[in-house]
Coordinates of C-alpha atoms in Angstrom, one line a residue:
Chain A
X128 CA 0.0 0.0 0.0
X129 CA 3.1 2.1 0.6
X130 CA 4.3 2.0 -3.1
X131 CA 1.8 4.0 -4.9
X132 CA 2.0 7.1 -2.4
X133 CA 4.5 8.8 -3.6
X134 CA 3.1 9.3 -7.1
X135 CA 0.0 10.8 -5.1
X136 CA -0.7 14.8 -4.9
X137 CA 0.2 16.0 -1.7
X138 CA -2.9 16.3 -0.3
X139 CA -4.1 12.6 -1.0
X140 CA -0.7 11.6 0.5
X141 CA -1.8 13.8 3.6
X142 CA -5.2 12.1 4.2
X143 CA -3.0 9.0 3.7
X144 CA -1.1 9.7 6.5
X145 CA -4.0 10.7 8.7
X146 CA -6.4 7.3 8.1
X147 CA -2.6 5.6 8.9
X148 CA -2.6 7.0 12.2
X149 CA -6.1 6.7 13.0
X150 CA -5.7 3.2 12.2
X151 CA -2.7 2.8 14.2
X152 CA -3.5 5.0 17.0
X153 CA -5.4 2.2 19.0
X154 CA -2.3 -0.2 18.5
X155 CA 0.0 2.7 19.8
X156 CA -2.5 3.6 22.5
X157 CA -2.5 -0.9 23.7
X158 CA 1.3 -0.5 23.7
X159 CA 1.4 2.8 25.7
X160 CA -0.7 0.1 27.6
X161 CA 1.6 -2.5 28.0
X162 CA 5.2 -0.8 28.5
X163 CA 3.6 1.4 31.1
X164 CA 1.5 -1.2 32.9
X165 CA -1.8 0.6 32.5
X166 CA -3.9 -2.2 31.6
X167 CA -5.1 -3.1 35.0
X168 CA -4.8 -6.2 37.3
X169 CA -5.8 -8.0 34.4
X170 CA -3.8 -7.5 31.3
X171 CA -5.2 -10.3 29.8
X172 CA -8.5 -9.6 29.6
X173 CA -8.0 -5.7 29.1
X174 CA -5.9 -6.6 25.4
X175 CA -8.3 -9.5 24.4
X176 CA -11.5 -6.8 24.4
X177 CA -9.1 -3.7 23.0
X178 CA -7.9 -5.8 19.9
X179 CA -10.6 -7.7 19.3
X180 CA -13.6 -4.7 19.2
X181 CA -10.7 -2.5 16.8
X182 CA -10.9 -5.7 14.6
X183 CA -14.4 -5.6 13.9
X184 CA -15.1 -1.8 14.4
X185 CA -12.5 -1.8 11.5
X186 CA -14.3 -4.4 9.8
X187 CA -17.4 -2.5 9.7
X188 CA -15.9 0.3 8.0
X189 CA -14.3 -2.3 5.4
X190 CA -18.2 -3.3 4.6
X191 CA -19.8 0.1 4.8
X192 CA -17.1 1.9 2.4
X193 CA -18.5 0.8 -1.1
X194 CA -22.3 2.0 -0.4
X195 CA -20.8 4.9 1.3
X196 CA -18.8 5.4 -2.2
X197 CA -21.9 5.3 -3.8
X198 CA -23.4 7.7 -2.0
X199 CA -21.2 10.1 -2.8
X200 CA -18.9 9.6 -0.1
X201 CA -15.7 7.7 -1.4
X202 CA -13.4 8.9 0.9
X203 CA -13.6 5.5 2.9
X204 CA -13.7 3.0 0.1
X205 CA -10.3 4.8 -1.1
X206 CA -8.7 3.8 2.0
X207 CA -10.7 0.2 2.2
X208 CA -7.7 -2.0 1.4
X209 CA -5.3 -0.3 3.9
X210 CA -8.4 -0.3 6.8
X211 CA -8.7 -4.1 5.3
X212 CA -5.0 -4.9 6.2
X213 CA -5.8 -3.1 9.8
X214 CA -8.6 -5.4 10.3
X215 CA -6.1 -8.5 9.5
X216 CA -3.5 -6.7 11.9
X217 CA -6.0 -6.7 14.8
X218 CA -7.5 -9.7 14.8
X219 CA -3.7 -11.6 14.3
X220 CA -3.1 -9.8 17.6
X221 CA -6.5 -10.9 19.2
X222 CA -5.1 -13.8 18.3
X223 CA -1.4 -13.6 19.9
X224 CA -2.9 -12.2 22.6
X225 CA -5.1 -15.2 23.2
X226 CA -2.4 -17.9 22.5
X227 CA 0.0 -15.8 24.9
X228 CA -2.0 -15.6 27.9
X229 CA -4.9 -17.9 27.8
X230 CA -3.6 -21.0 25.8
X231 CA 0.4 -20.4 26.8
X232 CA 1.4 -21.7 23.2
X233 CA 0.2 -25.2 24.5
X234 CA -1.1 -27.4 21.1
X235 CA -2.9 -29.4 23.4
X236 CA -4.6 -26.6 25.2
X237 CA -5.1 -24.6 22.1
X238 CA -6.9 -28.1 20.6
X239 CA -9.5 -28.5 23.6
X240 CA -10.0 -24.8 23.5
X241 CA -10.6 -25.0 19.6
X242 CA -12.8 -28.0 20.3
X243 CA -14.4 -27.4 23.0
X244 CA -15.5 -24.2 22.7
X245 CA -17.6 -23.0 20.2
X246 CA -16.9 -18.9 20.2
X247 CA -13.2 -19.7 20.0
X248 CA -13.4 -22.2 17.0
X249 CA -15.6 -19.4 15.2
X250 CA -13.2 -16.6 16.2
X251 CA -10.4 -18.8 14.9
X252 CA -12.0 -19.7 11.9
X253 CA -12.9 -16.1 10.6
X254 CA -9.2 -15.4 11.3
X255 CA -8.2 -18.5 9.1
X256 CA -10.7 -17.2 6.4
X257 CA -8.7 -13.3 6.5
X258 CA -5.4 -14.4 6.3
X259 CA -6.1 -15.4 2.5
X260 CA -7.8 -12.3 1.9
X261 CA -4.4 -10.5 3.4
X262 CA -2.2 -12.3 1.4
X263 CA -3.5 -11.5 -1.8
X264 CA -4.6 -7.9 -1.1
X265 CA -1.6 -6.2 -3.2
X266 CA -2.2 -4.9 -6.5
X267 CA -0.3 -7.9 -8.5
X268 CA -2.1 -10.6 -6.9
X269 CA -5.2 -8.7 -8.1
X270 CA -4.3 -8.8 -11.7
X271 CA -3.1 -12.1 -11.5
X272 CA -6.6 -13.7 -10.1
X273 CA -8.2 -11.4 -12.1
X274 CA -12.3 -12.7 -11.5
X275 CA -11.1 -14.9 -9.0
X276 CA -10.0 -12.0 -6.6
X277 CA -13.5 -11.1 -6.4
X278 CA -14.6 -14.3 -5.4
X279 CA -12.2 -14.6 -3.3
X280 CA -12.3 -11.4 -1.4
X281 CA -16.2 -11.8 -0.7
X282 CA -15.3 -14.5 2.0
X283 CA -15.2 -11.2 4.4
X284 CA -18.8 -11.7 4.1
X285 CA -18.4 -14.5 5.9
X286 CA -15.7 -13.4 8.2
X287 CA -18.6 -11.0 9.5
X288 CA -20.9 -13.7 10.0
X289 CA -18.5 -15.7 12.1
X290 CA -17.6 -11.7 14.3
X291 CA -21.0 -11.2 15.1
X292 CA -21.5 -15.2 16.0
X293 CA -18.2 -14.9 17.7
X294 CA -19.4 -11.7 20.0
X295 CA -22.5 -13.3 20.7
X296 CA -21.0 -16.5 21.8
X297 CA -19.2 -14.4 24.3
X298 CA -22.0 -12.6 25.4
X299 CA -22.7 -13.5 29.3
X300 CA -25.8 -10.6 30.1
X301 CA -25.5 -8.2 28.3
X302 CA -26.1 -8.6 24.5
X303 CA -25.3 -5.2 23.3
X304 CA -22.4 -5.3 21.5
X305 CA -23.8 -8.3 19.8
X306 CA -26.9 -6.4 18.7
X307 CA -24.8 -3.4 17.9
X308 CA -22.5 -5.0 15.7
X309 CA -25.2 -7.7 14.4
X310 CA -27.0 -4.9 13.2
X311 CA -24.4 -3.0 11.8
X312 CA -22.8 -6.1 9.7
X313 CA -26.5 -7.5 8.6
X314 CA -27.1 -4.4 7.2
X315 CA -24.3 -4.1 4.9
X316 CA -24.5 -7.8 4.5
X317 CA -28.4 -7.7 3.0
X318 CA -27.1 -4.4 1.3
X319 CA -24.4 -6.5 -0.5
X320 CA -26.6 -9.0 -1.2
X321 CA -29.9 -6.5 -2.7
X322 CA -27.1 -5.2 -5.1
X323 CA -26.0 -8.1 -6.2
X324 CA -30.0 -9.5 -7.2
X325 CA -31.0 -6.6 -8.8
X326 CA -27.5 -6.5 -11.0
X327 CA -28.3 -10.2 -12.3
X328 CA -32.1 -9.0 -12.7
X329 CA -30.6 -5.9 -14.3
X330 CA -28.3 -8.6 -16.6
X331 CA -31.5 -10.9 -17.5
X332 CA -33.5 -8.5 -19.0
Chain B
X83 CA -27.1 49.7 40.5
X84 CA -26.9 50.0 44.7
X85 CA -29.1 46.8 44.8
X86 CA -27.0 44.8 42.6
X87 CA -24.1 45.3 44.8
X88 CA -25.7 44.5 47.9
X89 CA -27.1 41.4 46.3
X90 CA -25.0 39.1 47.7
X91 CA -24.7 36.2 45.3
X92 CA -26.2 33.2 47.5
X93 CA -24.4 29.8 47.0
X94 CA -26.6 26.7 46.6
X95 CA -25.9 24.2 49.1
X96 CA -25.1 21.8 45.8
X97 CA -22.3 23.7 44.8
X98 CA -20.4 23.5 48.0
X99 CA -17.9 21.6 47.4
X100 CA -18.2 18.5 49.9
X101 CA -14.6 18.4 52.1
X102 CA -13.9 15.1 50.5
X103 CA -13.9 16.2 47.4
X104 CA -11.8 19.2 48.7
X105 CA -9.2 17.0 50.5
X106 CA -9.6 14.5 47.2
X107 CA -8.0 17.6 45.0
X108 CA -5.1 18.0 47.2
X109 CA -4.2 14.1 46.6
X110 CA -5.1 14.7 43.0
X111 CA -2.7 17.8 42.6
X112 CA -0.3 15.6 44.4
X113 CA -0.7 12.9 42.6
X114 CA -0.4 14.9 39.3
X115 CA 3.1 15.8 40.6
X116 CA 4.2 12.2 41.1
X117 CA 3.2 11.9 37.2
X118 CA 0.1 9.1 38.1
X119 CA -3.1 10.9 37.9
X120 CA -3.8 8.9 34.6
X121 CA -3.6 5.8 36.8
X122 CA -5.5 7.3 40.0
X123 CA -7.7 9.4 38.5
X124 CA -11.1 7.3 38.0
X125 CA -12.4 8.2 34.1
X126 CA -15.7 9.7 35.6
X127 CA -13.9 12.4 36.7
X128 CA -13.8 13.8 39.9
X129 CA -16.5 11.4 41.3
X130 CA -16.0 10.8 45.0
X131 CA -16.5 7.7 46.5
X132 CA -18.6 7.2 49.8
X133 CA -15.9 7.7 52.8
X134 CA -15.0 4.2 54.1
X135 CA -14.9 3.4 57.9
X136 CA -12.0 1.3 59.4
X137 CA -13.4 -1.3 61.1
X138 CA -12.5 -3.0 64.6
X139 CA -12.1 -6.4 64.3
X140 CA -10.1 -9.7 65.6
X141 CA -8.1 -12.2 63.1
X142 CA -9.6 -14.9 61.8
X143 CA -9.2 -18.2 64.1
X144 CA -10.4 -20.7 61.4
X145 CA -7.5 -22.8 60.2
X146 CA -8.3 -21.9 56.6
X147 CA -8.8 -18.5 57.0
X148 CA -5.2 -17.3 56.8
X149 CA -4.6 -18.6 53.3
X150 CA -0.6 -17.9 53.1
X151 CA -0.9 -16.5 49.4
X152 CA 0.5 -13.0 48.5
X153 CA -2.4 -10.3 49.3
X154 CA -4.2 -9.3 45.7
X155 CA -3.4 -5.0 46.2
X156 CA -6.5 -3.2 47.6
X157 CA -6.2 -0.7 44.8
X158 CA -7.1 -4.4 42.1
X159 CA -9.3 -6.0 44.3
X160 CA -11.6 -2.7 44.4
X161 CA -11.0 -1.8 40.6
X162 CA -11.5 -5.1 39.1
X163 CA -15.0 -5.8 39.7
X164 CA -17.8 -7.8 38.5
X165 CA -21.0 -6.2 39.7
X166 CA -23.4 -5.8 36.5
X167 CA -26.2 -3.6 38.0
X168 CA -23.3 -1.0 37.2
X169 CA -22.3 -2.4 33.8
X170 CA -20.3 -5.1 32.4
X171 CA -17.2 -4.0 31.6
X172 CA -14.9 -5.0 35.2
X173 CA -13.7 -1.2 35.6
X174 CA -17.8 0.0 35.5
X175 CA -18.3 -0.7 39.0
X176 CA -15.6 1.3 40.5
X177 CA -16.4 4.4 38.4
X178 CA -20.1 4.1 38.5
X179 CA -21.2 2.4 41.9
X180 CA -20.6 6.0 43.7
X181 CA -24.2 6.3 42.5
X182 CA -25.9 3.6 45.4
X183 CA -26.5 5.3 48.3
X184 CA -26.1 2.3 50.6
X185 CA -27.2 4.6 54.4
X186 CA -30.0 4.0 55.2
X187 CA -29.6 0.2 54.6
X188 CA -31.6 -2.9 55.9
X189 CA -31.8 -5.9 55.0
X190 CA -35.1 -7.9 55.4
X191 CA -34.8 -11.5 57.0
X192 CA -38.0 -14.0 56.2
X193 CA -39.4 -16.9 55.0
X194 CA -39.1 -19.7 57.5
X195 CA -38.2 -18.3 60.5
X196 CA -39.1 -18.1 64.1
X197 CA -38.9 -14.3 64.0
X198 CA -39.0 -12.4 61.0
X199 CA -37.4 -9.0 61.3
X200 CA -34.4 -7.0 59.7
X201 CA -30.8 -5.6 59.9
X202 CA -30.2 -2.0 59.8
X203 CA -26.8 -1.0 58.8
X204 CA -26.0 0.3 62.5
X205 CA -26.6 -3.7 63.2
X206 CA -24.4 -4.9 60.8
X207 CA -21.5 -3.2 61.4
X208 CA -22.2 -3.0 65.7
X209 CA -24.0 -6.0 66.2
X210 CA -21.5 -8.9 65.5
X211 CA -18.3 -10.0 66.5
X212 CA -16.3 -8.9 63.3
X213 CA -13.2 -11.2 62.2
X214 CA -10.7 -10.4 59.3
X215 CA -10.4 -13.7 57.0
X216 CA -8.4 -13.9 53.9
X217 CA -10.1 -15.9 51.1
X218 CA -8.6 -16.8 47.5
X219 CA -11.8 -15.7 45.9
X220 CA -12.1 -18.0 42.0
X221 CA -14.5 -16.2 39.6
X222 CA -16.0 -18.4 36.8
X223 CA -14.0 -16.4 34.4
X224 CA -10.8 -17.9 35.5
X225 CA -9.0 -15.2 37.3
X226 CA -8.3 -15.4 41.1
X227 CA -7.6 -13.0 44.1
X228 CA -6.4 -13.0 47.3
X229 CA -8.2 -10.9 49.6
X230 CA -8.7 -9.9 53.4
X231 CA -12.7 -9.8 54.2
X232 CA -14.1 -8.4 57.5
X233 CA -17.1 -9.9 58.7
X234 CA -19.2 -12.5 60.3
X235 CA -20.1 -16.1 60.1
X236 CA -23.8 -16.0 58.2
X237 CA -24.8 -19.0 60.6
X238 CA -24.4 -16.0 63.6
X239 CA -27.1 -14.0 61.8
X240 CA -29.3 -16.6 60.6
X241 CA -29.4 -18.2 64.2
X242 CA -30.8 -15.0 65.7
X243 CA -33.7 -15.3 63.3
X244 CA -34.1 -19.1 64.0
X245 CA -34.8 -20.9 61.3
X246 CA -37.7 -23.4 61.1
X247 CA -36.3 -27.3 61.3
X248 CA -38.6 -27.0 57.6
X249 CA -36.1 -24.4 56.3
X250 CA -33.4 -26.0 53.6
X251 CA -32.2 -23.6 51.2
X252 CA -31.5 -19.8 51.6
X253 CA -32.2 -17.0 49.1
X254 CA -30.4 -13.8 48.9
X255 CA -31.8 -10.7 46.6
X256 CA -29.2 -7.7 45.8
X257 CA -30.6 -4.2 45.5
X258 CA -32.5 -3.4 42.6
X259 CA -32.6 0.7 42.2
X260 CA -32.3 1.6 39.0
X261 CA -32.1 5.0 39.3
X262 CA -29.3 4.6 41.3
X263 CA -27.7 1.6 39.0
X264 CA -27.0 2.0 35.3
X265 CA -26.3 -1.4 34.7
X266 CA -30.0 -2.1 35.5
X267 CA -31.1 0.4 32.6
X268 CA -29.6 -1.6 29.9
X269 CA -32.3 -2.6 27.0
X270 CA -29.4 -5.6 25.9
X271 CA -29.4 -7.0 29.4
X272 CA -31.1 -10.0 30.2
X273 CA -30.6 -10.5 33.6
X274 CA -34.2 -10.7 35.0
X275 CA -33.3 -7.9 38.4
X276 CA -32.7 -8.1 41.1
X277 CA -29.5 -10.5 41.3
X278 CA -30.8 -13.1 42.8
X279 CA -28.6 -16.3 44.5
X280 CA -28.8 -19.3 47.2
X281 CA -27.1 -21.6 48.9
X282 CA -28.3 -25.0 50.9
X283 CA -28.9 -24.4 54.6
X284 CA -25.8 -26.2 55.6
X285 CA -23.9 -24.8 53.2
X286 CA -25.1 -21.5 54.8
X287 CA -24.2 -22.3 58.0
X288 CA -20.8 -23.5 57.3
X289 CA -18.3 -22.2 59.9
X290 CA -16.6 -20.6 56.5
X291 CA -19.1 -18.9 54.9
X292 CA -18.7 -15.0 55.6
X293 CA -21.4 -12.4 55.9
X294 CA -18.9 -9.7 54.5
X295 CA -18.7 -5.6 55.9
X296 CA -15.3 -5.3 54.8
X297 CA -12.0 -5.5 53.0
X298 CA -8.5 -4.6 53.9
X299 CA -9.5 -3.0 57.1
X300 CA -12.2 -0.9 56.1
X301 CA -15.9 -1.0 55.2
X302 CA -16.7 -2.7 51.7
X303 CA -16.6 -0.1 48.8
X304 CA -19.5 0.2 46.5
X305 CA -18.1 -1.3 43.9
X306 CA -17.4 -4.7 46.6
X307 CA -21.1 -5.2 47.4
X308 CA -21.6 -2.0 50.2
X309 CA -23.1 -2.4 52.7
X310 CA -23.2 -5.9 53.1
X311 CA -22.0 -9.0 51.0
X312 CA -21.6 -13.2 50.9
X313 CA -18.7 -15.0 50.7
X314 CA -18.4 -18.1 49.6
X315 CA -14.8 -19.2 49.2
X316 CA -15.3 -22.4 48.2
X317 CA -17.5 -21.3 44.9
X318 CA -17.5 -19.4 42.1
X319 CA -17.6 -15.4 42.6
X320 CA -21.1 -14.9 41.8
X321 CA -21.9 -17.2 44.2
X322 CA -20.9 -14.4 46.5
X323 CA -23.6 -12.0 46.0
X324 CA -23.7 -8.0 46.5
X325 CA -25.2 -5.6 48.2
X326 CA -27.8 -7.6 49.7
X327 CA -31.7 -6.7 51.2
X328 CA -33.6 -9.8 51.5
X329 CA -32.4 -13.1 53.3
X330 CA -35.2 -15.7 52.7
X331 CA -35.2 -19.3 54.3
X332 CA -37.1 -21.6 51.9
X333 CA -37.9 -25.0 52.0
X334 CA -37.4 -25.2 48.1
X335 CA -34.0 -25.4 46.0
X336 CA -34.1 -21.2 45.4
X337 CA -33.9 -20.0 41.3
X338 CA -30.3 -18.0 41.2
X339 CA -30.0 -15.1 38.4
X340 CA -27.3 -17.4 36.6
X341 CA -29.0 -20.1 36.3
X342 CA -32.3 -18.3 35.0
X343 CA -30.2 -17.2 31.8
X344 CA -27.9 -20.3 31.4
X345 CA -28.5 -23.3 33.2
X346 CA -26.7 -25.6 31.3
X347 CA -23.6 -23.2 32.6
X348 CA -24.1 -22.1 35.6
X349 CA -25.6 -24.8 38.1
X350 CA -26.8 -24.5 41.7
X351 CA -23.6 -25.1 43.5
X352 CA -21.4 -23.5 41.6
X353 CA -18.6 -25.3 43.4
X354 CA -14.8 -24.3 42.3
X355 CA -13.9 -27.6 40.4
X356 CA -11.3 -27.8 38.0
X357 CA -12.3 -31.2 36.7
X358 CA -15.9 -29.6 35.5
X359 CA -14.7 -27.1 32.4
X360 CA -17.7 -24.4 32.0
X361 CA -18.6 -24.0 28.4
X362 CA -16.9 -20.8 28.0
X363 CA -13.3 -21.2 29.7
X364 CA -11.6 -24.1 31.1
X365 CA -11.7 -24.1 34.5
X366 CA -8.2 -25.8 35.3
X367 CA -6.3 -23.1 35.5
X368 CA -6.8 -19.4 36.5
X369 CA -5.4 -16.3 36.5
X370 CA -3.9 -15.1 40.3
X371 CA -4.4 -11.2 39.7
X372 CA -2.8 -9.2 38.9
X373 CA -1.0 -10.9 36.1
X374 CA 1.3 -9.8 33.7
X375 CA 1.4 -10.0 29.9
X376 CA 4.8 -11.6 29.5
X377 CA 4.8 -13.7 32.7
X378 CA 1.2 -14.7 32.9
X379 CA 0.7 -15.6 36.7
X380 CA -1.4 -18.7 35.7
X381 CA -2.1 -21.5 39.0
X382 CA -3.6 -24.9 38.7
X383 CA -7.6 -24.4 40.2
X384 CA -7.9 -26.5 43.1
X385 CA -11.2 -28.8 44.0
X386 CA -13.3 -26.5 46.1
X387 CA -10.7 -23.6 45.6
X388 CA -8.3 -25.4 48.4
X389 CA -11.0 -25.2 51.0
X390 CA -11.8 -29.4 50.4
X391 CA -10.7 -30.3 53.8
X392 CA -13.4 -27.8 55.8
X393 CA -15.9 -28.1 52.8
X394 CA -15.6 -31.9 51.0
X395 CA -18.0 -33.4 53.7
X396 CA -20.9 -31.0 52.1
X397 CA -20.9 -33.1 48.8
X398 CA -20.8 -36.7 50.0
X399 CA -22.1 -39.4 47.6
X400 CA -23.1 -36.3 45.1
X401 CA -22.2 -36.4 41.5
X402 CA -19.9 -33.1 41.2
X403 CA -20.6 -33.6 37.4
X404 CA -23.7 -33.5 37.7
X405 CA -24.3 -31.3 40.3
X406 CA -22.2 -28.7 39.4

């Protein structure tokens, strides 16, 4: 994402900069966190909640930036890769996090958890599905899979599922941020889906 | 002009700044100058807690009391909390609990009893023989503390009340204010208010089980179940209900909050066990606060939280699996 800046006008390389740091200020703000021993009695539980609700904040503005594009709004969908790459970088440290302090970097833990947990297997699984979409996020692997990249890259549809399934699995009494985030991801999720039916419809006539 | 001079502005009683808040700024201002005030300072602002009493009382004579584990720090123990009536994040109840006014406070003893009646506050705190006892205390979620309670055995107050020989279970409510609790005001809760637990009779009147007025020396903190609060060190945490006003003696097993919204998670008993994983965490292992990052201070759970010895005797010939 770096690569092309440079050819940019200043000002796009400005509001570059500044969705950079937005992005990063919530990593900078969990380190600040760390090396100062702010996070509380529990450290554990403080990073698991800060990385994980960055991860799918982010990934609600990945889903809501190309019907905010076409509502005259593109500002978001031109920064949707690098906010797409954020998402990836949040949810890898969810996952560090977890296999850090809760599983130790124990297989056989991190198997029963896996198995015997159901929010964990989903959370694990929607970070399985990402780390494809990462990977071939630059713009060669885009030419190269040409149709295919589409395809491909509409697994984050599924990635939401699995977040929302994931926070709602975690919920104890409280089921806020599940209906919060449910809400927000369904609705770009049947938005997504509206376009695509009336574009074959569209097609068939 | 004349009158506007003599018209002495008057200044509402409400924005007199109370002395504690007034002392409360010097230890701020001092505390800015030692460079913590973004670790002191509670995010509400300038929100002053409820002054706490120190409390007389004697040690603990129990052989369990004294576990010899390093003391959790006050300043964890009364900032990681799990009290939902003032949200669920575990830093809600120390910023927003300041809202409960917890004097006047009674608690209403009934059900099957000889004599029906209640506790006023004065009778909690004057009324008992108070003893400092320090717990490990095991929440569900797999993180433990070690912590000094002040208070009395629950068999010392239910006695005075004597309850019938038809009496078998106990039920315990928790204030339900909402006004006063934010928690309570969520439309994505589904707690059914007020908190609601119970333990068996026996369990009740188990020379361990505290009725707690206290922590490290002082009276209990909002945010630690003020006035008046269970502890239960052999179970789970929210075994060890809040803030309570109704002590009921029943002759049926009592519905707990918990088990109302999950009962294939939380059970009855609710005994620490790390041979019976919960659904959500594994219960083997947990978390002595505080931890670190880089050095996670994980320790093996122990059957009953290490209280087997006084407690075991409880569960005869019960299936632990099954009753959990």
């Amino acid at each position: 994402m770096g690569v092309s800046v440079y050819r940019l006008p200043w000002s796009a390389q400005l509001w570059w900069a500044v969705v950079f740091s937005l992005a990063l200020a919530p990593f900078v703000y969990i380190v600040y966190g760390v090396l100062g021993n702010a996070l509380g009695p529990d450290p554990a539980e403080a990073l698991m909640h800060q990385t994980g609700e960055w991860a799918i904040r982010l990934l609600v503005l990945v889903l809501a930036a190309r019907p905010l594009a076409q509502r005259g709004w593109p500002a978001l969908f031109r920064y949707r890769r690098m906010l797409g790459l954020f998402m990836f970088f949040y949810t890898t440290l969810h996952l560090l996090v977890f296999a850090q302090v809760y599983v130790g970097w124990n297989v056989s833990i991190l198997l029963e958890e896996l198995l015997e947990r159901p929010y964990v297997m989903v959370g694990f699984a929607g970070w399985v599905l990402l780390t494809p979409l990462a990977l071939t996020s630059t713009n060669g692997m885009r030419r190269r899979l040409r149709q295919r990249w589409r395809q491909l890259h509409q697994l984050v549809y599924a990635v939401a599922v699995l977040g929302v399934l994931h926070v709602l699995w975690l919920s104890r009494s409280d089921i806020g941020d599940a209906v919060l985030y449910g809400v927000l991801l369904g609705a770009l999720l049947c938005w997504r889906i509206w376009q695509a039916w009336r574009r074959r419809f569209a097609r068939a006539r | 002009m004349t009158r506007k001079i003599l018209d002495v502005p008057q200044i509402a009683s409400s924005e007199i700044t109370p002395e504690a808040v007034w002392l409360n700024r010097r230890n701020l201002i001092k505390a800015a100058a030692a460079g913590t005030l973004a670790t002191t300072l509670p995010s509400s602002g300038f929100a002053v807690e409820s002054p706490l009493r120190p409390l007389a009382y004697n040690q603990g004579e129990c052989d369990a009391c004294a576990a010899d584990e390093a003391l959790t720090p006050e300043e964890d123990a009364t900032s990681y909390n799990n009290f939902y009536e003032f949200g669920t994040d575990k830093s809600d109840p120390a910023e927003h609990a300041h809202t409960m006014s917890i004097d006047p406070w009674s608690v209403q003893v009934t059900g099957l009893v000889n004599k029906p009646g209640k506790l006023n506050l004065e009778d909690l705190l004057g009324g008992f023989d108070l003893e400092e006892r320090i717990y490990r205390f095991r929440c569900v979620e797999a993180w433990s503390m070690v912590v000094p309670w002040i208070g009395f055995p629950l068999a010392d107050l239910l006695r005075r009340f004597e309850p019938t020989t038809d009496a078998r279970y106990v039920a315990f409510k928790t204030l339900y204010r909402p006004a006063e609790m934010r928690g309570t005001r969520s439309f994505t809760s589904v707690i059914d208010w007020p908190y609601k637990e119970g333990l068996r009779l026996d369990e009740a009147m188990h020379p361990l089980t505290l009725m707690t007025v206290g922590l490290y020396g002082k009276t209990l903190p909002n945010q630690s179940g003020a006035p008046l609060r269970l502890i239960v060190p052999w179970k789970y945490g929210f075994k060890s209900i809040k803030s309570i006003v109704s002590i009921e003696l029943t002759d049926k097993q009592p519905q707990t909050s918990w088990q109302q919204l999950a009962a294939q998670e939380y059970g009855f008993y609710s005994n620490v066990n790390p041979e019976v994983d919960h659904p959500r965490w594994s219960q083997r292992y947990e978390r002595r606060l505080p931890s670190s990052l880089f050095k996670p201070n994980r320790v093996p759970t122990q059957l009953f939280n290490g209280y087997a010895e006084q407690v075991a005797g409880l569960y005869e010939n019960m299936d632990l699996k099954k009753y959990y």
